[in-house]
Amino acid sequence: MQKEFLQQFQNIAGHKRAALISDQDQQLKPLLKTHKINESEYQTLLGIVGRRPTLAELGVFSAMWSEHCSYKSSKIHLRKLPTTGPEVVVGPGENAGVVRLSGKLCAAFKMESHNHPSYIEPYQGAATGVGGILRDVFCMGARPVANLNSLRFGERAHPRSHYLFAQVVKGVGDYGNCVGIPTVAGSVSFDKTYNGNILVNAMTVGLIHEDRIFKGYASGQHNLVVYVGSATGRDGIHGASMASDSFSSQQSGERSTVQVGDPFAEKLLLEATLEVVERKLVVGLQDMGAAGLTSSSFEMADRAGNGLYLNLDYVPTRAQNMTAYELLLSESQERMLLCVEPEKWLELQQCLARWELPFAVIGLVTDSGRMQIVKDQILEVDVPVAPLAESAPRYERPYQLPTRSYAVDAELRDRLRSRTPSDLLLAILADDGDKQRIYRQYDHHIGTKTVLGPEEQGAGLLWIRSDWSDGDTPYLGLAVATACNERYCAQDPYLGAAQAVLRCYRAIVATGAVALAVTDCLNYGNPEDPDVMGQIVAGIDGIALACQELKTPVVSGNVSLYNQTDGVSIAPTPMIGMVGKHKDVRKAAAAICRDPGALFLLRPKQLQHYLGGSMAAKILDLQQQREPIPEPHWKAEREAALILQRLTEAGHLLAARDVGAGGVLTTLSKMVLHQNAPSLGFAANIAAGVPEAERMLHYFGESGATYILQVKPGVDLKVFVGPLHELELVPIGSVHAGPSMQIDGQELKHVPLQQSAAASLSI
């Protein structure tokens, strides 16, 4: 095969070049518009190619320079994120980030969006979103051990919400279940900002030893380029470009741009990939994700500083008469591109055949520095690799930073005081919905590593058993979480993004783990709108601030822009994923109470209650309000994390949960009202000594660095913790047997789980 391809490459000068596109204005302008290339970008393209391009070359530039692949609107701002740290092994730029857990044991992880495909075709869009992020992790040589997701839908009353919700959740569950990777945590919410553009963000975490990390390089002159995986079809063509454009409600959506997944093929590809990496049969590999064969081949060649010769006649196909354009831009799923030394080709064939995967040699590595692609003996693509990558557009788009002027909203506070604790609590629980409807569709214990899954309502926690960890850490754990409060971000894009990082951080440390690093998925509207671009800049600045303060660098991520319909952009939603390590999973604290026990509140001494972006404000339905969102208290956050780690290590906690959306009363109710302990109640004093008019604010106001702790019997918590600096530890009552709920001596209406679930309107 090497000789055959080498001979073809040496004879490439004799190939006829494909027809060049016309430079006639009436033909060129619509073509450029279809490919989302503006006039300035086209002139840059002409300078790189040195002539008019072929249609296939125009498709290649369109895909590689799309917002989805090039980050052309955000890259200059993303450089502000902290990306290094003592535990960072691989930072941004590779398929996934990698951080060290213990010795040479590492975690590889990444989060990505599949928003536009999931709105057009929710089942396949969500399923292939899971498949794509799995490949990003296992093509690093890591074995995936956990999936997470963050889902955002429109209002429950919106006519498409129920259908989109049901199909997305089914797609996520079916794909992950079939591949055999547990879904251990995530988040979901419903808000009118997503009526025309839902968000489906998927995250995967894998385990790998540091000396086995693999990167996507096509190196070694005349090494073979090998296609592995499912045959190529016409699904997903223009997927990257579609993901870099806005929606219109008048368009039905191009279903051909949505990929179709096969999770059983993904499982075979996963196992085969890990085997060839383990046996050192490949030089480099890359999954065919956004922009398919185009992005994988160009990225591998560019990283190695080489060129490639490809013959598309050898690409396995499942559709007849596919053109070079279609083969290059198809985003058919479950495919990988390998770079292989010729002497290992026979052994590689045997391995791939055992896994019953289609494969073919489709080209070789050259020292030409050019991407030269042939189909039917016609030279369809002949462009330099490095200039295409280096000259990708970088826009410093004009932006208007959002104003941050806030004041007490008298009308909001009047509405709050007019409600009773029972009624408002029930409304918040109903709006939040019954998450069992979701996580019961996911297999969250397959692989037998899950210690804390979605039924525990906090961060996911996995036990890295002795087959991975060294002898010094037999009960080492991996903690994972995703979060973002879109209401905070709509109110204050800067602090809202910082709070998204903090929300993940609190979920991680509540288990007793140490937070390590972040992956992000930045979901925003149209960057050509200065106000939206201002939200993007503010959000990146907020993430950078939080990650610097918490020492959790950003090691991977994704940007999803143009999330808008009919010119209306979604609220800023910078989704955060975080990983941490736990010393001893046997001592980990769940976020729910299973037995009676004493309750404590760990909170800042100078505690403030905020209503901006709160669940209470959402339920009270004020169209516009000016209240601020919680201001971070960094010293208190870090001190709380250290205390929780000490308490967990000592084995003193039965449960621990950060006070999140809905405030203290909502959080406490969620800790008690769950299926694992249906007959528990509580008696708590949250606002003792507070005037009656201010009690609702103490019950439902939101804040930071605040946790509810349930302590084991006989533990003198204050003596153990000792002197505190920024925090105070306050006993607030106890969890008891029986369903009664008392708050400051006032009996709350009984809120059975069935009532809360029924109120969620079947979603």
XYZ file of C-alpha atoms in Angstrom, residues 44-716:
673
model
C -7.214 35.930 2.204
C -8.120 32.543 0.742
C -7.043 33.683 -2.741
C -3.722 34.837 -1.309
C -3.111 31.441 0.304
C -4.127 29.323 -2.679
C -2.668 31.667 -5.322
C -5.683 31.181 -7.610
C -9.422 30.690 -7.502
C -10.330 27.623 -5.405
C -12.111 24.469 -6.427
C -15.496 23.776 -4.837
C -13.885 21.200 -2.533
C -11.234 23.735 -1.476
C -13.917 26.326 -0.756
C -15.674 23.741 1.418
C -12.433 23.010 3.264
C -11.809 26.701 4.016
C -15.450 27.171 5.024
C -15.241 24.341 7.545
C -11.802 25.144 8.949
C -12.567 28.865 9.246
C -16.042 28.385 10.719
C -16.684 29.801 14.173
C -17.078 26.263 15.458
C -13.588 25.181 14.338
C -11.497 28.367 14.394
C -12.907 30.325 17.370
C -12.378 33.413 15.251
C -14.516 35.691 17.444
C -13.301 34.457 20.816
C -9.701 33.284 20.504
C -8.084 36.607 21.425
C -10.156 36.701 24.622
C -9.739 33.028 25.507
C -6.021 33.679 25.951
C -6.892 35.442 29.208
C -7.922 32.166 30.857
C -5.385 30.552 33.216
C -4.300 27.254 31.683
C -1.310 26.063 33.709
C -0.817 24.636 37.174
C 1.150 22.026 39.094
C -1.315 19.244 38.213
C -1.860 20.188 34.547
C -0.325 17.623 32.193
C -2.017 18.643 28.908
C -3.688 22.019 28.491
C -5.876 23.538 25.735
C -5.089 22.731 22.120
C -5.424 18.957 22.207
C -8.567 16.854 21.978
C -8.971 16.881 25.770
C -7.233 18.391 28.779
C -5.343 16.152 31.192
C -4.639 16.642 34.913
C -2.679 14.502 37.355
C -4.579 12.659 40.088
C -1.865 10.627 41.810
C 1.629 9.669 40.688
C 1.290 9.094 36.945
C -2.450 8.466 37.057
C -4.311 11.223 35.199
C -7.810 12.281 34.219
C -8.572 13.436 30.668
C -11.757 15.441 30.211
C -13.595 17.866 27.976
C -17.022 19.418 27.460
C -18.579 20.292 24.101
C -21.862 21.590 22.712
C -24.288 20.022 20.273
C -26.927 22.730 20.448
C -27.993 23.386 16.881
C -28.171 19.704 15.828
C -30.191 18.891 18.955
C -32.769 21.561 18.166
C -33.168 20.333 14.580
C -33.167 16.586 15.372
C -33.097 16.220 19.178
C -32.586 12.466 19.497
C -29.697 12.112 17.058
C -28.296 15.537 17.912
C -27.996 14.662 21.591
C -26.812 11.101 20.956
C -24.038 12.142 18.581
C -23.037 14.916 20.974
C -22.270 12.188 23.515
C -20.449 10.132 20.892
C -18.301 13.054 19.796
C -17.115 13.965 23.272
C -16.368 10.304 24.042
C -14.053 10.175 21.004
C -12.280 13.361 22.080
C -11.304 11.584 25.289
C -10.452 8.087 24.104
C -8.420 9.325 21.125
C -6.045 10.691 23.789
C -5.571 7.081 24.894
C -7.811 7.533 27.950
C -10.530 5.065 28.919
C -13.804 6.953 29.483
C -15.263 6.287 32.938
C -17.973 8.947 33.279
C -20.354 11.058 31.239
C -22.049 14.253 32.385
C -24.406 16.678 30.676
C -25.926 20.106 31.080
C -29.264 20.593 29.326
C -31.273 23.775 28.855
C -34.806 23.879 27.432
C -37.461 26.512 26.881
C -40.434 27.124 29.138
C -42.429 24.030 30.017
C -45.498 25.591 28.418
C -43.703 26.134 25.095
C -45.180 23.814 22.426
C -41.823 22.191 21.531
C -40.347 21.856 25.010
C -41.851 18.498 25.931
C -40.838 16.895 22.635
C -37.310 18.327 22.730
C -36.848 17.351 26.369
C -38.024 13.766 25.889
C -35.957 13.171 22.755
C -32.755 14.800 24.029
C -32.813 12.862 27.298
C -33.519 9.630 25.407
C -30.680 10.341 22.969
C -28.204 11.050 25.770
C -29.276 7.982 27.717
C -29.439 5.532 24.814
C -25.983 6.394 23.483
C -24.196 6.381 26.843
C -25.968 3.214 27.990
C -25.112 1.314 24.811
C -21.446 2.301 24.912
C -21.349 1.341 28.593
C -20.211 4.624 30.149
C -22.131 5.740 33.271
C -23.779 9.155 33.345
C -23.043 10.242 36.909
C -24.031 13.911 37.172
C -25.386 16.896 35.294
C -27.854 19.745 35.374
C -31.084 20.706 33.624
C -33.313 23.770 33.700
C -36.173 25.381 31.792
C -36.282 29.041 30.848
C -37.939 31.112 28.140
C -34.537 32.290 26.905
C -34.114 28.814 25.320
C -37.517 28.641 23.604
C -35.918 28.919 20.173
C -32.467 27.501 20.875
C -31.943 24.711 23.390
C -28.525 23.825 24.807
C -27.112 20.299 24.901
C -23.630 20.273 26.454
C -21.917 16.915 27.029
C -18.816 16.114 29.084
C -16.711 12.959 29.324
C -13.970 12.072 31.804
C -11.444 9.293 31.249
C -8.477 7.753 33.050
C -4.976 7.439 31.625
C -1.389 6.996 32.755
C 0.799 9.999 32.028
C 3.317 8.073 29.912
C 0.535 6.759 27.630
C -1.048 10.052 26.620
C -1.531 10.158 22.870
C -1.706 13.220 20.628
C -2.984 13.821 17.123
C 0.164 14.099 15.000
C 0.626 12.931 11.400
C 4.399 12.626 11.549
C 6.997 10.539 9.727
C 7.415 11.018 5.991
C 5.615 8.341 3.938
C 3.828 6.906 6.965
C 0.356 5.606 6.135
C -2.874 7.515 6.741
C -5.540 5.020 7.788
C -9.310 5.501 7.978
C -11.031 3.429 10.701
C -14.675 3.162 11.707
C -18.121 3.508 10.225
C -18.516 4.150 6.512
C -19.025 7.726 5.347
C -22.481 8.913 4.328
C -24.098 12.198 3.470
C -25.230 12.933 7.023
C -23.674 15.885 8.807
C -22.435 17.735 5.718
C -21.939 21.401 6.644
C -22.397 20.514 10.324
C -19.597 22.818 11.496
C -20.908 25.692 9.380
C -24.471 25.105 10.565
C -23.245 25.217 14.168
C -21.708 28.620 13.377
C -24.935 30.229 12.195
C -28.184 31.519 13.651
C -31.653 30.014 13.440
C -34.806 31.419 11.890
C -38.226 30.244 12.990
C -39.242 30.294 9.302
C -36.717 27.570 8.480
C -37.557 23.957 9.154
C -33.882 23.144 9.651
C -31.557 21.073 7.518
C -31.789 17.531 8.835
C -28.975 16.532 6.469
C -26.601 18.597 8.593
C -27.329 16.414 11.646
C -25.244 13.275 12.136
C -26.681 9.833 12.788
C -25.038 7.829 15.555
C -24.356 4.131 16.133
C -23.283 3.579 19.760
C -22.407 -0.071 19.166
C -19.936 0.964 16.467
C -18.596 3.536 18.935
C -17.967 0.810 21.518
C -15.964 -1.215 18.987
C -14.044 1.884 17.935
C -13.308 2.754 21.560
C -11.885 -0.665 22.383
C -9.926 -0.894 19.138
C -8.445 2.571 19.633
C -7.311 1.829 23.168
C -5.778 -1.461 22.024
C -3.774 0.034 19.155
C -2.532 2.780 21.474
C -1.593 0.249 24.166
C 0.277 -1.866 21.617
C 1.968 1.216 20.118
C 0.731 0.440 16.629
C 0.066 4.074 15.672
C 2.098 7.273 15.527
C -0.900 9.569 15.942
C -4.673 9.534 15.786
C -7.542 11.987 15.606
C -11.299 11.550 15.714
C -13.341 12.851 12.798
C -15.519 15.333 14.658
C -16.688 18.729 13.421
C -15.817 19.080 9.704
C -15.105 15.344 9.528
C -12.166 14.176 7.415
C -11.233 17.783 6.665
C -10.545 18.869 10.245
C -8.926 15.607 11.340
C -6.482 15.524 8.417
C -5.582 19.223 8.530
C -5.154 19.247 12.310
C -2.915 16.171 12.305
C -0.775 17.553 9.492
C -0.539 21.040 10.985
C 0.517 19.802 14.442
C 3.350 17.802 12.879
C 4.349 20.458 10.347
C 3.825 18.025 7.460
C 1.701 17.581 4.389
C -0.685 14.769 3.439
C -1.610 13.043 0.228
C -5.104 11.508 0.326
C -6.965 9.462 -2.260
C -10.691 9.608 -1.528
C -11.415 6.620 -3.786
C -10.379 4.405 -0.862
C -12.687 5.959 1.753
C -15.368 3.443 2.869
C -18.797 4.827 1.949
C -22.416 3.908 2.579
C -23.859 6.185 -0.112
C -23.312 5.939 -3.833
C -21.529 8.449 -6.041
C -20.297 10.677 -3.238
C -18.254 13.643 -4.446
C -14.946 14.788 -2.995
C -16.796 17.734 -1.461
C -19.214 15.413 0.336
C -16.531 12.989 1.490
C -14.420 15.784 2.955
C -17.254 17.574 4.765
C -19.417 14.664 5.908
C -19.639 14.400 9.687
C -20.699 10.764 9.763
C -20.029 9.413 13.218
C -17.752 6.804 14.812
C -14.712 7.428 12.596
C -11.006 7.936 13.344
C -7.938 8.846 11.319
C -4.664 7.065 12.175
C -1.045 7.692 11.222
C 0.774 4.356 10.993
C 4.323 3.220 10.242
C 4.302 0.823 7.239
C 6.043 -1.968 9.134
C 3.162 -2.051 11.637
C 0.414 -2.105 9.035
C -0.059 -5.890 9.026
C -0.354 -6.069 12.813
C -2.759 -3.123 12.804
C -4.949 -4.831 10.197
C -5.214 -7.918 12.367
C -6.229 -5.850 15.370
C -8.892 -3.860 13.509
C -10.263 -6.955 11.813
C -10.706 -8.628 15.206
C -12.877 -5.691 16.281
C -14.838 -6.014 13.006
C -14.256 -2.398 12.046
C -14.093 -1.103 8.471
C -10.656 0.316 7.690
C -8.602 1.420 4.705
C -5.337 3.124 3.854
C -6.387 6.398 2.225
C -3.078 8.233 1.937
C 0.368 8.969 3.291
C 2.362 11.643 5.083
C 4.527 13.872 2.880
C 7.106 16.580 3.438
C 5.363 18.874 0.945
C 3.625 20.964 3.593
C 0.518 20.765 1.414
C -2.803 18.986 1.616
C -3.212 17.232 -1.724
C -6.427 15.274 -2.182
C -7.410 13.229 -5.214
C -10.744 11.710 -6.261
C -11.217 9.768 -9.503
C -7.701 10.813 -10.583
C -8.683 14.472 -10.320
C -6.783 16.770 -7.965
C -9.627 18.225 -5.908
C -7.614 19.962 -3.167
C -4.071 21.340 -3.310
C -3.498 23.904 -0.560
C -0.713 24.657 1.944
C -1.505 23.350 5.426
C 0.237 25.850 7.710
C -0.973 29.062 6.022
C -4.566 27.829 6.109
C -4.316 27.267 9.868
C -2.211 30.340 10.645
C -4.319 32.687 8.508
C -7.633 31.617 9.992
C -9.577 34.810 10.728
C -9.093 36.378 14.143
C -11.663 39.053 14.832
C -11.432 41.636 17.562
C -15.105 42.354 17.289
C -16.443 45.572 18.791
C -18.104 45.025 22.127
C -20.054 46.885 24.752
C -19.493 45.578 28.257
C -22.730 45.176 30.215
C -23.450 47.748 32.900
C -23.345 46.609 36.509
C -25.667 49.045 38.265
C -27.963 47.523 40.895
C -30.340 48.607 43.621
C -32.864 47.139 46.044
C -36.039 46.304 44.114
C -38.957 47.295 46.319
C -41.583 45.565 44.180
C -39.695 42.266 44.221
C -39.312 42.380 47.990
C -42.972 43.253 48.465
C -43.959 40.254 46.376
C -41.608 38.058 48.389
C -43.118 39.169 51.701
C -46.633 38.536 50.383
C -45.981 34.807 49.963
C -45.863 32.115 52.629
C -42.790 29.865 53.020
C -44.839 26.768 52.175
C -46.342 28.146 48.966
C -43.120 29.604 47.620
C -41.175 26.449 48.495
C -43.673 24.258 46.672
C -43.562 26.556 43.619
C -39.746 26.414 43.523
C -39.663 22.629 43.879
C -42.270 22.301 41.141
C -40.296 24.573 38.806
C -37.155 22.578 39.480
C -39.020 19.392 38.611
C -38.446 15.737 39.345
C -34.975 14.825 38.071
C -35.726 11.104 38.392
C -37.537 11.395 35.080
C -34.125 12.104 33.602
C -31.532 10.099 35.476
C -33.598 6.908 35.629
C -33.004 6.696 31.868
C -29.238 6.728 32.409
C -27.240 3.747 33.598
C -25.176 5.496 36.254
C -23.632 2.438 37.903
C -22.308 0.480 34.933
C -18.604 -0.103 35.390
C -19.104 -0.412 39.173
C -17.017 2.677 39.930
C -19.853 5.060 40.856
C -19.924 5.982 44.546
C -22.140 9.055 44.266
C -24.455 9.216 41.268
C -27.287 11.525 40.190
C -29.637 10.134 42.846
C -27.356 11.730 45.471
C -28.020 15.122 43.809
C -24.510 16.557 44.155
C -21.225 16.050 42.336
C -20.607 12.646 40.838
C -17.922 10.572 42.549
C -16.144 7.500 41.197
C -13.822 5.085 42.948
C -10.590 4.627 41.028
C -10.031 1.051 42.017
C -6.717 -0.750 42.376
C -6.630 -1.592 38.658
C -5.896 2.103 38.090
C -4.575 3.635 41.311
C -1.270 2.899 43.000
C -0.985 1.020 46.285
C -0.664 4.211 48.349
C -4.155 5.421 47.371
C -6.437 2.356 47.326
C -9.615 4.429 47.779
C -8.736 7.347 45.521
C -11.800 9.038 44.060
C -12.584 11.202 41.037
C -15.204 13.917 41.641
C -16.988 15.546 38.690
C -19.620 18.259 38.283
C -21.201 20.603 35.731
C -23.097 23.817 36.424
C -24.214 27.244 35.264
C -26.923 29.580 36.571
C -28.251 31.309 33.460
C -30.333 33.702 35.582
C -27.175 35.001 37.251
C -25.504 35.351 33.860
C -28.456 37.208 32.368
C -28.362 39.612 35.297
C -24.573 39.984 35.423
C -22.544 38.185 32.700
C -19.253 38.829 34.536
C -20.101 37.645 38.052
C -22.532 35.074 36.664
C -19.679 33.311 34.861
C -17.559 33.444 38.024
C -20.478 31.967 39.963
C -20.740 29.110 37.438
C -17.170 28.127 38.338
C -17.984 28.533 42.034
C -21.097 26.378 41.757
C -19.030 23.482 40.406
C -16.324 24.134 42.984
C -18.811 23.964 45.868
C -20.365 20.740 44.569
C -16.910 19.151 44.313
C -15.660 20.242 47.748
C -18.973 19.315 49.425
C -18.041 15.665 48.814
C -14.710 16.262 50.564
C -12.715 16.346 47.313
C -10.055 18.837 46.186
C -11.024 20.760 43.034
C -8.364 20.467 40.299
C -9.298 21.963 36.941
C -12.024 23.199 34.625
C -13.396 22.557 31.155
C -15.928 24.991 29.741
C -18.568 25.283 27.053
C -19.319 28.946 26.355
C -22.838 29.268 24.954
C -23.670 32.757 23.710
C -25.618 34.530 20.999
C -24.448 36.404 17.916
C -20.899 37.787 18.410
C -21.492 40.354 15.665
C -23.822 42.134 18.097
C -21.619 44.381 20.306
C -23.841 43.754 23.333
C -23.538 39.972 22.943
C -19.810 40.265 22.298
C -19.631 42.280 25.528
C -21.326 39.399 27.343
C -18.734 36.993 25.905
C -15.807 39.177 26.995
C -17.319 39.698 30.450
C -17.993 35.959 30.811
C -14.436 34.984 29.917
C -13.128 37.582 32.359
C -15.392 36.189 35.085
C -14.221 32.623 34.486
C -10.589 33.779 34.485
C -11.107 35.574 37.803
C -12.723 32.556 39.489
C -10.190 30.053 38.151
C -7.298 32.214 39.344
C -8.827 32.644 42.807
C -9.643 28.948 43.191
C -6.490 27.645 41.450
C -8.516 25.589 38.985
C -6.985 26.202 35.526
C -8.977 25.757 32.319
C -7.476 22.819 30.409
C -10.021 22.275 27.631
C -13.283 23.627 26.317
C -15.550 24.675 23.509
C -17.221 27.870 22.313
C -20.758 27.760 20.912
C -21.870 31.065 19.413
C -24.777 32.204 17.232
C -27.279 30.660 19.646
C -30.101 32.902 18.534
C -33.398 32.674 16.680
C -34.995 35.505 14.696
C -32.315 37.850 15.975
C -32.959 37.079 19.657
C -29.936 35.624 21.466
C -30.059 33.287 24.434
C -29.000 34.502 27.855
C -25.250 34.068 28.372
C -24.696 30.463 29.476
C -21.020 29.702 30.126
C -21.333 26.066 31.197
C -18.571 24.823 33.474
C -17.334 21.267 34.036
C -14.901 20.514 36.851
C -12.931 17.554 38.160
C -11.442 16.954 41.594
C -9.737 14.180 43.514
C -10.936 12.537 46.707
C -8.551 10.885 49.188
C -10.961 8.226 50.411
C -14.308 7.603 48.755
C -15.484 5.563 51.757
C -15.785 8.800 53.717
C -17.412 10.928 51.012
C -20.470 12.941 52.000
C -23.590 12.757 49.832
C -25.743 15.823 49.185
C -28.838 14.161 50.678
C -29.805 12.952 54.158
C -30.590 9.275 54.629
C -30.922 9.105 58.413
C -31.775 11.421 61.337
C -28.978 13.675 62.565
C -27.946 17.161 63.683
C -27.803 20.016 61.156
C -25.281 22.863 60.966
C -24.928 25.841 58.698
C -21.396 26.758 57.599
C -21.577 30.318 56.292
C -19.672 33.620 56.048
C -19.722 35.767 59.182
C -20.747 38.756 57.099
C -23.528 36.880 55.336
C -25.639 38.683 52.747
C -28.798 37.367 51.108
C -29.245 38.191 47.416
C -32.343 38.064 45.242
C -30.789 38.944 41.869
C -31.128 35.973 39.514
C -32.618 33.878 42.308
C -35.192 31.121 42.005
C -37.491 33.207 44.149
C -37.263 36.082 41.658
C -38.032 33.688 38.799
C -41.130 32.335 40.561
C -42.301 35.812 41.551
C -42.169 36.646 37.826
C -41.080 40.256 37.788
C -40.338 41.195 34.189
C -37.335 43.309 35.103
C -35.594 43.690 38.428
C -32.378 45.373 39.468
C -31.248 43.335 42.455
C -27.594 42.210 42.386
C -26.547 38.566 42.191
C -24.307 37.140 44.946
C -20.877 38.740 45.178
C -18.084 36.137 45.573
C -16.243 35.980 48.902
C -13.062 34.245 47.804
C -11.413 33.822 51.193
C -14.584 32.329 52.642
C -14.924 29.939 49.668
C -11.383 28.644 50.093
C -11.718 28.331 53.875
C -14.973 26.399 53.521
C -13.305 23.969 51.115
C -10.495 23.239 53.578
C -12.953 22.690 56.445
C -15.055 20.286 54.384
C -11.970 18.317 53.399
C -10.915 18.029 57.053
C -14.386 16.999 58.205
C -14.675 14.388 55.472
C -11.215 12.978 56.111
C -12.130 12.615 59.812
C -15.339 10.804 58.836
C -17.612 13.237 60.735
C -20.206 14.022 58.039
C -23.381 12.178 57.101
C -24.253 14.701 54.381
C -23.043 18.032 53.019
C -24.564 20.306 50.401
C -23.820 23.803 49.245
C -26.717 26.220 49.466
C -27.664 26.817 45.859
C -30.638 28.045 43.863
C -33.637 28.697 46.077
C -31.686 29.486 49.244
C -31.375 27.655 52.545
C -34.951 26.416 52.872
C -35.060 25.004 49.345
C -31.661 23.327 49.749
C -32.597 21.785 53.085
C -35.893 20.523 51.656
C -34.093 18.864 48.745
C -31.730 17.142 51.172
C -34.694 15.549 52.937
C -37.340 15.163 50.190
C -35.962 12.372 48.029
C -36.739 8.784 47.089
C -33.914 7.224 49.124
C -35.463 8.359 52.417
C -39.154 9.126 51.820
C -40.098 9.325 55.507
C -37.745 12.024 56.819
C -38.519 15.544 57.947
C -36.698 18.396 59.667
C -37.004 21.019 62.348
C -34.692 23.966 61.699
C -34.137 27.501 62.934
C -32.824 29.523 60.007
C -33.971 33.032 60.822
C -34.018 33.056 64.626
C -34.192 36.620 65.887
C -34.877 38.028 62.434
C -37.899 40.387 62.074
C -40.909 38.717 60.516
C -40.755 40.999 57.479
C -37.213 39.835 56.638
C -37.589 36.098 57.220
C -38.526 35.225 53.624
C -35.272 36.812 52.477
C -33.319 34.582 54.873
C -35.246 31.510 53.693
C -35.026 32.084 49.927
C -32.236 34.606 49.398
C -29.096 33.188 47.797
C -25.467 33.598 48.821
C -22.033 31.991 48.503
C -19.636 29.932 50.618
C -22.630 28.479 52.491
C -23.179 24.777 53.215
C -25.688 22.679 55.156
C -23.907 19.911 57.068
C -25.427 16.842 58.689
C -23.077 15.538 61.383
C -22.651 12.051 62.797
C -23.908 11.547 66.377
C -21.454 12.332 69.161
C -19.279 14.705 67.119
C -18.514 18.054 68.765
